[in-house]
Amino acid sequence: MLANPSSLHRRPHCLHSSAFSLSNTRFKLSLSSNCPRFTSSRKSKFPSLSLLFPNQRSNRFIARALEDSEVSESVIIDGLQAFSQAVSVKIPFGDRHILVETGHIGRQASGSVMVTDGETIVYTSACMDDIPSEPSDFFPLSVNYQERFSAAGRTSGGFFKREGRAKDHEVLICRLIDRPLRPTMLKGFYHETQILSWVLSYDGLHSPDCLAVTAAGIAVALSEVPTTKAIAGVRVGLVGDRFIVNPTTKEMEESELDLVLAGTDSAILMIEGYCDFLPEEKLLEAVQVGQDAVRAICNEIEALVKKCGKPKMLDAIKLPPPELYKHVEEIAGDELVNVLQIRNKVPRRKALASLEEKVICILTEKGYVSKDASFGTTETVADLLEDEEEDEEVVVDGEVDEGDVHIKPVSRKPSPLLFSEVDVKLVFKEVTSKFLRRRIVEGGKRSDGRNPEGIRPINSMCGLLPRAHGSALFTRGETQSLAVVTLGDKQMAQRVDNLVDVDEFKRFYLQYSFPPSCVGEVGRIGAPSRREIGHGMLAERALEPILPSEDDFPYTIRVESTITESNGSSSMASVCGGCLALQDAGVPLKCSIAGVAMGLVLDTEEFGGDGTPLILSDITGSEDASGDMDFKVAGNEDGVTAFQMDIKVGGITLPVMRKALLQARDGRKHILAEMLKCSPPPSKRLSKYAPLIHVMKVRPEKVNMIIGSGGKKVRSIIEETGVEAIDTDDDGIVKITAKDLSSLEKSKSIISNLVMVPTVGDIYRNCEIKSIAPYGVFVEIAPGREGLCHISELTSSFLPKAEDAFKVGDRVDVKLIEVNEKGQLRLSRKALLPEPTVEMPSAKQDANDQKTLASQKATDKSNPRRTVNSPKDGVNEEATEKLKDKTSDAVEDAAVLQKKVYKRLASSARDGPNVNKDKPKKSSNKVVTGVASEDGSTLVNGEAKIG
């Protein structure tokens, strides 16, 4: 940008009259007829002299801008560029305004703009190639949209932290930008045009997709690309009974409608939306609201274009000569009428190709067509003859001797070459479309003999793939879809990683494929095309409202739609086939839906009609290519679930759309009735090859017990039981996926025992010792649930080491005595053991003997003279020794008994776990009541509950 343009005073380079003129309002440059061109499509092979002499100022031009000018046009003079000044305007965008800036960033592009909504910023540029490409039947437009993860302050989740190929979400937005722009491009402009759009900032509240559509429309309107009108795009939501234009992401969470609409100030060019069985009248109200918002935006864009837009390259438009249309109609007219009556697609296509070649050959023989690839200008045979060697002399016969060479005169009649072969092909296609439309309007019959409201014959069958979880083959005319359903767990879910949905997992997705064989052609097989991604998303969003909730059907659902034949509306065939395949897989759908594609012949008066637009139901491929509209509508008799409309003309109005929607509803009713005749019908039950999924609800704090440290516990359960997967959520939902019922029940039992809530005082019998530690043993009270029995709680007496009395695999009875704050269990075996009490034999006698002995000792102390060998003393000593012997024997017998009891308890019943949370029941095993001494007295009194 010129810092001080008014200070420039330079001498013009041209010696001719002034090549520039100044206006009173702003800086303006114009070329005179005798001034050389400033720019060239070819670069000079010599460097600029300004690079060789950087200190010398190049005196090239004199220009002055007035102080009150707001915008200056961009001019390039030998590499020196005077950029336009930055312009900022605010444009209404629903209930708020967006900021549009141009001339600040991307000034070398043909058109560039930065649009801000809240803190969401989208930058879009439009550029075109300097040299036109070969003429074609489509406009050479390419659109690339990219969401930079840095816009949300994060990086890509992949290995390479750099944005790579476009994700499906970005491809869908590219299509939203491309579809409304293409109808506004003028025919005959073959300079390749590229639109690049980046999301530079995203605030999580304002969606960037409709902002990108509007930004692209502004960039193209400001550029030199010739278009008819400026376009803009908006989103319409429905919250309650109120329509919201460009709602925020939070408002869209409560919306019943997601409608994206793009168009001009006077017509609708594209709509795409999804809803939950919205009636047609409600949908038309939403379209009206969106159209009003688009009109307001387009008016502001037109004002901006008048202020700083660049002149359009209208002189670059190259259309076929008008007389070529007359030649093609004269040669192929009568035969074309007969060819268009061929019902089948492939024979009709081959006949049209043969007729096209015939037209080219006839025009070539007449000298109207040149097959030279370098042919680009109108040239005659006389012009070609002038390039021959000039040394060759033409001699009249008789003026030379007989020995000379006689050269006869050459005829110089000009045979004009007026047209190129590409022009003939373009004109032949347009003439074919004209004859097809005339046949429909005048005769009321289409190529296959149907009337405008007719639906092609429908045939469908289910269960043709025995190992698939669900399958259906849907055929409508020459369009056929093979739909296959696969059911799985959460691991089969599709991960979505973009700015709007961070790490979202889709439990339902439809994948659409369109192989070249479906149209009888040979082509490359690779990654899914943009068309395949767009058609798959349309069918997916159409089927989504009829699916059950995840609580009712906890499966991840994948639908594959492979188009095996195609002659129009293959995406709607995917909707019908997908619905039947879901029923065949046993998915409990809310209802059945169908889809139909509608066409349009807008200007019927041209072909002998009354001027009323003609709506066509269930269009074929040729009617799609030659018609003015492709309007796909999916739903049931009560409402619409998905719709998509593309316009090939300047746009349509609401009355035309209303008629198309009502006619589409009648078509859906007919298709749904035909789907009920499916043979064989859908099974409507789970396949035996489908996985089994059991859903459990546990306490959220117990989820970590199922997972274990580093996932060790859940992996051990999967390995032990043989289930396929165990998925846990933070809210306590546990999903077990298994191939058979036995493994499912086994894992369910383990998890139930893991998350059970034990109560202090519960008794668990015949439990296995899993491991032994120096401080105790770990006992499994239930499958997968262990507790610690401390060494002090193993026996009633002191036990130096646990392994001295127990080993891994032994089974014991334990009682729960404590549950700590971490949920760890403390068990006790000692609490269930009988307390060993030893009763001495002849207790009364022993007591008397003790008293006697004590009295005797006291007497001995008081009477030192008493002799030991007296008879009485001998009796006392004998009684004392007898008492000592009996006491020693009793203690020894009690010790032997206790050791036997320990041994029997450690090796008790091994016939499986026995968990008893109620009061302990009496054992059916033999009860040891006591051990008698020699005199018959009881040593141990109580119960030993073993096993």
PDB file of N, CA and C in Angstrom, residues 106-186:
ATOM      1  N   GLY A 106      -3.668 -10.822   2.409  1.00  0.00           N
ATOM      2  CA  GLY A 106      -3.830 -11.488   1.126  1.00  0.00           C
ATOM      3  C   GLY A 106      -4.080 -10.526  -0.006  1.00  0.00           C
ATOM      4  N   ARG A 107      -3.302  -9.481  -0.102  1.00  0.00           N
ATOM      5  CA  ARG A 107      -3.558  -8.433  -1.090  1.00  0.00           C
ATOM      6  C   ARG A 107      -3.167  -8.826  -2.515  1.00  0.00           C
ATOM      7  N   GLN A 108      -2.367  -9.879  -2.669  1.00  0.00           N
ATOM      8  CA  GLN A 108      -1.994 -10.307  -4.010  1.00  0.00           C
ATOM      9  C   GLN A 108      -3.013 -11.253  -4.635  1.00  0.00           C
ATOM     10  N   ALA A 109      -3.956 -11.722  -3.832  1.00  0.00           N
ATOM     11  CA  ALA A 109      -5.018 -12.580  -4.370  1.00  0.00           C
ATOM     12  C   ALA A 109      -5.991 -11.733  -5.168  1.00  0.00           C
ATOM     13  N   SER A 110      -6.709 -12.382  -6.069  1.00  0.00           N
ATOM     14  CA  SER A 110      -7.706 -11.665  -6.852  1.00  0.00           C
ATOM     15  C   SER A 110      -8.797 -11.105  -5.958  1.00  0.00           C
ATOM     16  N   GLY A 111      -9.110 -11.831  -4.909  1.00  0.00           N
ATOM     17  CA  GLY A 111     -10.061 -11.351  -3.911  1.00  0.00           C
ATOM     18  C   GLY A 111      -9.792 -12.056  -2.602  1.00  0.00           C
ATOM     19  N   SER A 112      -9.742 -11.310  -1.526  1.00  0.00           N
ATOM     20  CA  SER A 112      -9.501 -11.919  -0.213  1.00  0.00           C
ATOM     21  C   SER A 112     -10.294 -11.157   0.826  1.00  0.00           C
ATOM     22  N   VAL A 113     -10.711 -11.860   1.843  1.00  0.00           N
ATOM     23  CA  VAL A 113     -11.542 -11.259   2.870  1.00  0.00           C
ATOM     24  C   VAL A 113     -11.352 -12.028   4.169  1.00  0.00           C
ATOM     25  N   MET A 114     -11.438 -11.293   5.272  1.00  0.00           N
ATOM     26  CA  MET A 114     -11.397 -11.905   6.593  1.00  0.00           C
ATOM     27  C   MET A 114     -12.677 -11.525   7.321  1.00  0.00           C
ATOM     28  N   VAL A 115     -13.420 -12.536   7.753  1.00  0.00           N
ATOM     29  CA  VAL A 115     -14.737 -12.338   8.350  1.00  0.00           C
ATOM     30  C   VAL A 115     -14.677 -12.783   9.800  1.00  0.00           C
ATOM     31  N   THR A 116     -15.207 -11.964  10.700  1.00  0.00           N
ATOM     32  CA  THR A 116     -15.149 -12.223  12.134  1.00  0.00           C
ATOM     33  C   THR A 116     -16.558 -12.254  12.699  1.00  0.00           C
ATOM     34  N   ASP A 117     -16.854 -13.311  13.430  1.00  0.00           N
ATOM     35  CA  ASP A 117     -18.125 -13.470  14.135  1.00  0.00           C
ATOM     36  C   ASP A 117     -17.804 -13.831  15.574  1.00  0.00           C
ATOM     37  N   GLY A 118     -18.017 -12.879  16.493  1.00  0.00           N
ATOM     38  CA  GLY A 118     -17.567 -13.102  17.861  1.00  0.00           C
ATOM     39  C   GLY A 118     -16.053 -13.148  17.894  1.00  0.00           C
ATOM     40  N   GLU A 119     -15.491 -14.298  18.286  1.00  0.00           N
ATOM     41  CA  GLU A 119     -14.056 -14.517  18.227  1.00  0.00           C
ATOM     42  C   GLU A 119     -13.703 -15.618  17.232  1.00  0.00           C
ATOM     43  N   THR A 120     -14.653 -15.956  16.370  1.00  0.00           N
ATOM     44  CA  THR A 120     -14.403 -16.892  15.283  1.00  0.00           C
ATOM     45  C   THR A 120     -14.025 -16.100  14.035  1.00  0.00           C
ATOM     46  N   ILE A 121     -12.868 -16.421  13.458  1.00  0.00           N
ATOM     47  CA  ILE A 121     -12.341 -15.686  12.311  1.00  0.00           C
ATOM     48  C   ILE A 121     -12.086 -16.671  11.175  1.00  0.00           C
ATOM     49  N   VAL A 122     -12.609 -16.354   9.995  1.00  0.00           N
ATOM     50  CA  VAL A 122     -12.410 -17.159   8.791  1.00  0.00           C
ATOM     51  C   VAL A 122     -11.758 -16.267   7.735  1.00  0.00           C
ATOM     52  N   TYR A 123     -10.655 -16.740   7.174  1.00  0.00           N
ATOM     53  CA  TYR A 123      -9.972 -16.028   6.094  1.00  0.00           C
ATOM     54  C   TYR A 123     -10.170 -16.804   4.800  1.00  0.00           C
ATOM     55  N   THR A 124     -10.592 -16.110   3.738  1.00  0.00           N
ATOM     56  CA  THR A 124     -10.892 -16.749   2.456  1.00  0.00           C
ATOM     57  C   THR A 124     -10.265 -15.939   1.337  1.00  0.00           C
ATOM     58  N   SER A 125      -9.669 -16.647   0.384  1.00  0.00           N
ATOM     59  CA  SER A 125      -9.070 -16.003  -0.786  1.00  0.00           C
ATOM     60  C   SER A 125      -9.604 -16.674  -2.045  1.00  0.00           C
ATOM     61  N   ALA A 126      -9.688 -15.882  -3.114  1.00  0.00           N
ATOM     62  CA  ALA A 126     -10.113 -16.367  -4.423  1.00  0.00           C
ATOM     63  C   ALA A 126      -9.055 -15.965  -5.444  1.00  0.00           C
ATOM     64  N   CYS A 127      -8.524 -16.939  -6.158  1.00  0.00           N
ATOM     65  CA  CYS A 127      -7.508 -16.698  -7.180  1.00  0.00           C
ATOM     66  C   CYS A 127      -7.885 -17.463  -8.447  1.00  0.00           C
ATOM     67  N   MET A 128      -7.324 -17.013  -9.558  1.00  0.00           N
ATOM     68  CA  MET A 128      -7.571 -17.698 -10.829  1.00  0.00           C
ATOM     69  C   MET A 128      -6.283 -17.756 -11.624  1.00  0.00           C
ATOM     70  N   ASP A 129      -6.226 -18.747 -12.493  1.00  0.00           N
ATOM     71  CA  ASP A 129      -5.042 -18.946 -13.309  1.00  0.00           C
ATOM     72  C   ASP A 129      -4.986 -17.892 -14.411  1.00  0.00           C
ATOM     73  N   ASP A 130      -3.761 -17.499 -14.775  1.00  0.00           N
ATOM     74  CA  ASP A 130      -3.606 -16.492 -15.829  1.00  0.00           C
ATOM     75  C   ASP A 130      -3.980 -17.035 -17.202  1.00  0.00           C
ATOM     76  N   ILE A 131      -3.703 -18.317 -17.417  1.00  0.00           N
ATOM     77  CA  ILE A 131      -3.936 -18.919 -18.728  1.00  0.00           C
ATOM     78  C   ILE A 131      -5.179 -19.795 -18.647  1.00  0.00           C
ATOM     79  N   PRO A 132      -6.119 -19.663 -19.537  1.00  0.00           N
ATOM     80  CA  PRO A 132      -7.326 -20.488 -19.491  1.00  0.00           C
ATOM     81  C   PRO A 132      -7.012 -21.944 -19.808  1.00  0.00           C
ATOM     82  N   SER A 133      -7.770 -22.813 -19.185  1.00  0.00           N
ATOM     83  CA  SER A 133      -7.631 -24.237 -19.452  1.00  0.00           C
ATOM     84  C   SER A 133      -8.481 -24.618 -20.655  1.00  0.00           C
ATOM     85  N   GLU A 134      -8.421 -25.888 -21.035  1.00  0.00           N
ATOM     86  CA  GLU A 134      -9.205 -26.359 -22.166  1.00  0.00           C
ATOM     87  C   GLU A 134     -10.695 -26.237 -21.873  1.00  0.00           C
ATOM     88  N   PRO A 135     -11.489 -25.887 -22.845  1.00  0.00           N
ATOM     89  CA  PRO A 135     -12.937 -25.793 -22.611  1.00  0.00           C
ATOM     90  C   PRO A 135     -13.513 -27.117 -22.128  1.00  0.00           C
ATOM     91  N   SER A 136     -14.471 -27.017 -21.246  1.00  0.00           N
ATOM     92  CA  SER A 136     -15.090 -28.214 -20.675  1.00  0.00           C
ATOM     93  C   SER A 136     -16.545 -27.895 -20.387  1.00  0.00           C
ATOM     94  N   ASP A 137     -17.296 -28.945 -20.000  1.00  0.00           N
ATOM     95  CA  ASP A 137     -18.712 -28.753 -19.718  1.00  0.00           C
ATOM     96  C   ASP A 137     -18.959 -28.403 -18.254  1.00  0.00           C
ATOM     97  N   PHE A 138     -17.909 -28.147 -17.503  1.00  0.00           N
ATOM     98  CA  PHE A 138     -18.083 -27.722 -16.123  1.00  0.00           C
ATOM     99  C   PHE A 138     -17.095 -26.598 -15.827  1.00  0.00           C
ATOM    100  N   PHE A 139     -17.468 -25.771 -14.874  1.00  0.00           N
ATOM    101  CA  PHE A 139     -16.619 -24.647 -14.523  1.00  0.00           C
ATOM    102  C   PHE A 139     -15.420 -25.141 -13.716  1.00  0.00           C
ATOM    103  N   PRO A 140     -14.188 -24.747 -14.050  1.00  0.00           N
ATOM    104  CA  PRO A 140     -13.002 -25.256 -13.348  1.00  0.00           C
ATOM    105  C   PRO A 140     -12.819 -24.584 -11.986  1.00  0.00           C
ATOM    106  N   LEU A 141     -13.676 -24.957 -11.053  1.00  0.00           N
ATOM    107  CA  LEU A 141     -13.654 -24.380  -9.708  1.00  0.00           C
ATOM    108  C   LEU A 141     -13.253 -25.434  -8.696  1.00  0.00           C
ATOM    109  N   SER A 142     -12.338 -25.087  -7.807  1.00  0.00           N
ATOM    110  CA  SER A 142     -11.934 -25.981  -6.713  1.00  0.00           C
ATOM    111  C   SER A 142     -11.999 -25.205  -5.406  1.00  0.00           C
ATOM    112  N   VAL A 143     -12.482 -25.878  -4.357  1.00  0.00           N
ATOM    113  CA  VAL A 143     -12.664 -25.258  -3.042  1.00  0.00           C
ATOM    114  C   VAL A 143     -11.943 -26.106  -2.006  1.00  0.00           C
ATOM    115  N   ASN A 144     -11.184 -25.447  -1.150  1.00  0.00           N
ATOM    116  CA  ASN A 144     -10.495 -26.122  -0.048  1.00  0.00           C
ATOM    117  C   ASN A 144     -10.752 -25.344   1.234  1.00  0.00           C
ATOM    118  N   TYR A 145     -11.270 -26.053   2.206  1.00  0.00           N
ATOM    119  CA  TYR A 145     -11.584 -25.478   3.524  1.00  0.00           C
ATOM    120  C   TYR A 145     -10.807 -26.253   4.578  1.00  0.00           C
ATOM    121  N   GLN A 146     -10.186 -25.544   5.505  1.00  0.00           N
ATOM    122  CA  GLN A 146      -9.363 -26.205   6.521  1.00  0.00           C
ATOM    123  C   GLN A 146      -9.583 -25.546   7.873  1.00  0.00           C
ATOM    124  N   GLU A 147      -9.747 -26.376   8.888  1.00  0.00           N
ATOM    125  CA  GLU A 147      -9.855 -25.899  10.261  1.00  0.00           C
ATOM    126  C   GLU A 147      -8.510 -26.094  10.953  1.00  0.00           C
ATOM    127  N   ARG A 148      -7.846 -25.014  11.233  1.00  0.00           N
ATOM    128  CA  ARG A 148      -6.569 -25.075  11.933  1.00  0.00           C
ATOM    129  C   ARG A 148      -6.827 -25.359  13.411  1.00  0.00           C
ATOM    130  N   PHE A 149      -6.184 -26.406  13.931  1.00  0.00           N
ATOM    131  CA  PHE A 149      -6.374 -26.731  15.339  1.00  0.00           C
ATOM    132  C   PHE A 149      -5.843 -25.625  16.245  1.00  0.00           C
ATOM    133  N   SER A 150      -4.878 -24.867  15.721  1.00  0.00           N
ATOM    134  CA  SER A 150      -4.371 -23.742  16.500  1.00  0.00           C
ATOM    135  C   SER A 150      -5.450 -22.702  16.738  1.00  0.00           C
ATOM    136  N   ALA A 151      -6.507 -22.701  15.930  1.00  0.00           N
ATOM    137  CA  ALA A 151      -7.603 -21.758  16.129  1.00  0.00           C
ATOM    138  C   ALA A 151      -8.290 -21.973  17.475  1.00  0.00           C
ATOM    139  N   ALA A 152      -8.230 -23.183  17.993  1.00  0.00           N
ATOM    140  CA  ALA A 152      -8.812 -23.493  19.301  1.00  0.00           C
ATOM    141  C   ALA A 152      -7.742 -23.724  20.361  1.00  0.00           C
ATOM    142  N   GLY A 153      -6.488 -23.401  20.023  1.00  0.00           N
ATOM    143  CA  GLY A 153      -5.418 -23.529  21.004  1.00  0.00           C
ATOM    144  C   GLY A 153      -4.984 -24.943  21.272  1.00  0.00           C
ATOM    145  N   ARG A 154      -5.015 -25.791  20.267  1.00  0.00           N
ATOM    146  CA  ARG A 154      -4.542 -27.164  20.444  1.00  0.00           C
ATOM    147  C   ARG A 154      -3.921 -27.667  19.147  1.00  0.00           C
ATOM    148  N   THR A 155      -3.405 -28.882  19.176  1.00  0.00           N
ATOM    149  CA  THR A 155      -2.772 -29.475  18.011  1.00  0.00           C
ATOM    150  C   THR A 155      -3.526 -30.727  17.603  1.00  0.00           C
ATOM    151  N   SER A 156      -3.145 -31.266  16.465  1.00  0.00           N
ATOM    152  CA  SER A 156      -3.787 -32.466  15.955  1.00  0.00           C
ATOM    153  C   SER A 156      -3.535 -33.634  16.892  1.00  0.00           C
ATOM    154  N   GLY A 157      -4.506 -34.533  16.964  1.00  0.00           N
ATOM    155  CA  GLY A 157      -4.345 -35.704  17.816  1.00  0.00           C
ATOM    156  C   GLY A 157      -3.555 -36.825  17.185  1.00  0.00           C
ATOM    157  N   GLY A 158      -3.173 -36.684  15.915  1.00  0.00           N
ATOM    158  CA  GLY A 158      -2.425 -37.721  15.227  1.00  0.00           C
ATOM    159  C   GLY A 158      -0.946 -37.685  15.549  1.00  0.00           C
ATOM    160  N   PHE A 159      -0.208 -38.585  14.897  1.00  0.00           N
ATOM    161  CA  PHE A 159       1.235 -38.669  15.125  1.00  0.00           C
ATOM    162  C   PHE A 159       1.934 -37.423  14.593  1.00  0.00           C
ATOM    163  N   PHE A 160       1.550 -36.997  13.387  1.00  0.00           N
ATOM    164  CA  PHE A 160       2.127 -35.794  12.803  1.00  0.00           C
ATOM    165  C   PHE A 160       1.291 -34.595  13.253  1.00  0.00           C
ATOM    166  N   LYS A 161       1.926 -33.696  13.939  1.00  0.00           N
ATOM    167  CA  LYS A 161       1.226 -32.527  14.476  1.00  0.00           C
ATOM    168  C   LYS A 161       1.076 -31.446  13.406  1.00  0.00           C
ATOM    169  N   ARG A 162       0.516 -31.824  12.307  1.00  0.00           N
ATOM    170  CA  ARG A 162       0.297 -30.913  11.199  1.00  0.00           C
ATOM    171  C   ARG A 162      -0.978 -31.328  10.487  1.00  0.00           C
ATOM    172  N   GLU A 163      -1.765 -30.342  10.094  1.00  0.00           N
ATOM    173  CA  GLU A 163      -2.994 -30.655   9.377  1.00  0.00           C
ATOM    174  C   GLU A 163      -2.667 -31.326   8.047  1.00  0.00           C
ATOM    175  N   GLY A 164      -3.291 -32.467   7.791  1.00  0.00           N
ATOM    176  CA  GLY A 164      -3.042 -33.217   6.565  1.00  0.00           C
ATOM    177  C   GLY A 164      -4.225 -33.159   5.628  1.00  0.00           C
ATOM    178  N   ARG A 165      -4.602 -34.319   5.101  1.00  0.00           N
ATOM    179  CA  ARG A 165      -5.723 -34.383   4.173  1.00  0.00           C
ATOM    180  C   ARG A 165      -7.001 -33.936   4.879  1.00  0.00           C
ATOM    181  N   ALA A 166      -7.916 -33.438   4.091  1.00  0.00           N
ATOM    182  CA  ALA A 166      -9.160 -32.894   4.641  1.00  0.00           C
ATOM    183  C   ALA A 166      -9.972 -33.992   5.317  1.00  0.00           C
ATOM    184  N   LYS A 167     -10.483 -33.696   6.485  1.00  0.00           N
ATOM    185  CA  LYS A 167     -11.354 -34.613   7.193  1.00  0.00           C
ATOM    186  C   LYS A 167     -12.755 -34.545   6.600  1.00  0.00           C
ATOM    187  N   ASP A 168     -13.566 -35.543   6.915  1.00  0.00           N
ATOM    188  CA  ASP A 168     -14.914 -35.592   6.347  1.00  0.00           C
ATOM    189  C   ASP A 168     -15.700 -34.329   6.666  1.00  0.00           C
ATOM    190  N   HIS A 169     -15.539 -33.821   7.870  1.00  0.00           N
ATOM    191  CA  HIS A 169     -16.249 -32.611   8.258  1.00  0.00           C
ATOM    192  C   HIS A 169     -15.836 -31.436   7.369  1.00  0.00           C
ATOM    193  N   GLU A 170     -14.568 -31.328   7.056  1.00  0.00           N
ATOM    194  CA  GLU A 170     -14.091 -30.242   6.201  1.00  0.00           C
ATOM    195  C   GLU A 170     -14.549 -30.426   4.756  1.00  0.00           C
ATOM    196  N   VAL A 171     -14.596 -31.664   4.302  1.00  0.00           N
ATOM    197  CA  VAL A 171     -15.075 -31.937   2.946  1.00  0.00           C
ATOM    198  C   VAL A 171     -16.530 -31.513   2.799  1.00  0.00           C
ATOM    199  N   LEU A 172     -17.339 -31.759   3.804  1.00  0.00           N
ATOM    200  CA  LEU A 172     -18.750 -31.378   3.733  1.00  0.00           C
ATOM    201  C   LEU A 172     -18.911 -29.862   3.640  1.00  0.00           C
ATOM    202  N   ILE A 173     -18.061 -29.125   4.340  1.00  0.00           N
ATOM    203  CA  ILE A 173     -18.134 -27.666   4.263  1.00  0.00           C
ATOM    204  C   ILE A 173     -17.621 -27.186   2.907  1.00  0.00           C
ATOM    205  N   CYS A 174     -16.631 -27.864   2.349  1.00  0.00           N
ATOM    206  CA  CYS A 174     -16.199 -27.527   0.986  1.00  0.00           C
ATOM    207  C   CYS A 174     -17.359 -27.641   0.012  1.00  0.00           C
ATOM    208  N   ARG A 175     -18.168 -28.666   0.168  1.00  0.00           N
ATOM    209  CA  ARG A 175     -19.330 -28.830  -0.707  1.00  0.00           C
ATOM    210  C   ARG A 175     -20.365 -27.734  -0.471  1.00  0.00           C
ATOM    211  N   LEU A 176     -20.520 -27.302   0.782  1.00  0.00           N
ATOM    212  CA  LEU A 176     -21.445 -26.213   1.069  1.00  0.00           C
ATOM    213  C   LEU A 176     -21.009 -24.921   0.377  1.00  0.00           C
ATOM    214  N   ILE A 177     -19.711 -24.717   0.252  1.00  0.00           N
ATOM    215  CA  ILE A 177     -19.201 -23.518  -0.417  1.00  0.00           C
ATOM    216  C   ILE A 177     -19.320 -23.647  -1.929  1.00  0.00           C
ATOM    217  N   ASP A 178     -19.011 -24.815  -2.463  1.00  0.00           N
ATOM    218  CA  ASP A 178     -18.953 -25.012  -3.912  1.00  0.00           C
ATOM    219  C   ASP A 178     -20.339 -24.966  -4.553  1.00  0.00           C
ATOM    220  N   ARG A 179     -21.306 -25.615  -3.933  1.00  0.00           N
ATOM    221  CA  ARG A 179     -22.592 -25.819  -4.592  1.00  0.00           C
ATOM    222  C   ARG A 179     -23.352 -24.527  -4.884  1.00  0.00           C
ATOM    223  N   PRO A 180     -23.383 -23.526  -3.996  1.00  0.00           N
ATOM    224  CA  PRO A 180     -24.084 -22.292  -4.379  1.00  0.00           C
ATOM    225  C   PRO A 180     -23.268 -21.380  -5.288  1.00  0.00           C
ATOM    226  N   LEU A 181     -21.950 -21.505  -5.267  1.00  0.00           N
ATOM    227  CA  LEU A 181     -21.125 -20.639  -6.113  1.00  0.00           C
ATOM    228  C   LEU A 181     -21.178 -21.057  -7.578  1.00  0.00           C
ATOM    229  N   ARG A 182     -21.191 -22.338  -7.836  1.00  0.00           N
ATOM    230  CA  ARG A 182     -21.070 -22.826  -9.212  1.00  0.00           C
ATOM    231  C   ARG A 182     -22.183 -22.333 -10.134  1.00  0.00           C
ATOM    232  N   PRO A 183     -23.450 -22.281  -9.692  1.00  0.00           N
ATOM    233  CA  PRO A 183     -24.477 -21.783 -10.623  1.00  0.00           C
ATOM    234  C   PRO A 183     -24.316 -20.307 -10.993  1.00  0.00           C
ATOM    235  N   THR A 184     -23.592 -19.529 -10.183  1.00  0.00           N
ATOM    236  CA  THR A 184     -23.431 -18.104 -10.489  1.00  0.00           C
ATOM    237  C   THR A 184     -22.286 -17.831 -11.451  1.00  0.00           C
ATOM    238  N   MET A 185     -21.440 -18.827 -11.721  1.00  0.00           N
ATOM    239  CA  MET A 185     -20.321 -18.636 -12.633  1.00  0.00           C
ATOM    240  C   MET A 185     -20.828 -18.609 -14.075  1.00  0.00           C
ATOM    241  N   LEU A 186     -20.306 -17.683 -14.861  1.00  0.00           N
ATOM    242  CA  LEU A 186     -20.737 -17.542 -16.248  1.00  0.00           C
ATOM    243  C   LEU A 186     -20.115 -18.626 -17.120  1.00  0.00           C
TER     244      LEU A 186
END
